[in-house]
C-alpha angles and dihedrals in degrees: 000000000000127000125207118239111250115252111266118206117229115255133212087255090059091049093048093050093048092047094045095238137111122270091249092052091048090050092050092048093052100040098040088226108127131003126310123162112254094243090049092048091051093047094048093048091048090052091046090052092048093050093043093240116168122191111245098228093182093057090043091053092049091050094048093036089232133103129223093195128097124208115226120194114185132178103230127344090198085076112083091223094061093041091055091045089055089051091053091049093048095048094050092044090057092052089056094047094252134129127215133228106206127202120184117202092201088218093302101129093180090069095062100106093041089053090048090053089054091055093047090050088055088061096239117178091229144335134251111198145171091218122213098190143025090246097078099069097052091042093057093038089057088056092046091242113143117235133199115195114213129197093359138031132223098163107037094161098049110026134061115244143186114205142144127247094263096173095053092043093053093045093051091046092052091045088056090059094043090052089056090057101263118139101159095069117161122211114208108193136176100217142329099212093083122066091247096059095036093051094045091052090047091052091050090054092044090061092055092045091052089058093041091241120143108226121221100244090198085074091064102094129182109213107160128216105305118100094207093051090044090052091053091048091049091050090056092045096049093045093061118113087235094043119167121259092217137026128205110197118202098213140020095255091057089048089057090051092052092047091052090051093052090053093048092048092042092235118166115235119243097359095063098021135012117214131196120176132199110231126019128249130185095250092059092073092045099061127075117270096023116235117259112227147185098232130207122204091241095173088051091051090055094046093048090050091056092049090048093050093047089051090050093050090050094044108029095173098048117121117275110268131203120194115203115196125197126240130221134217121234116191111202096167105273095117131070143138115304117264112267114250124216 
């Protein structure tokens, strides 16, 4: 009876011998840390590829007492916003030679600190998070793990952040509807405890105040993050005798709920109801008319977060920095002047 030899992974020693260089030269050529002549670097990498050698980044980090991995803690990857944010983070991380360790909360906000512990145990160099509580920043600070807050802020004085100008974006969006002649404009919002929701509601109110119009506060409706629940809330809102002529939805999930309600009630968009959503999603360009949106550069948010974290890791005592990115408006045809009443 014969037994097969177990597969043995190639080592740096094997690569060095096959390339005709020392182990230290082979290591420099593969890691990019230290000098190696271009032709040597190419030869060593070609040999490593042929032998199937993969750099052990964990061992390398332990040896150098540094980590090339970034922890990423996101609220819910089922939401297109967070999925695209993760893509932006991953793409930028690769360009800087870093890997990511991703944890998805699946909408379970109570698991935030447990998820953070998982990332710390993975020896990440820092964490990029869409935080859901004020507890995350001090928890990581106590462990000397840098944090970059993305999309919303809980620790503006002590933690780096990458956000958009939510207040200006919401004001300009509401002004667009007011300029078309709408005054009964509903705001469907997820929450107002986070900076995102609070600033979007503030911007909505700013637009009314600038025109000296008193908004109907009964048209400000909290509907959370579930499209089905948002649809039910929108059905009730749009079935009122004093229903709004336009709806501004503060996230893409709420927009889906409102769209479902218009279909169920057989409302014509934009003749019966104008809709503007905050955040884009693939389905919004597939319906007719398409859904007009206030769009964030979500990929750009992710990329900026990586650059901010890398800068923090390299300069731990630098001043706290907040990057504020602009938004853009995309009109796909779901807004128009309100229907004239007799």
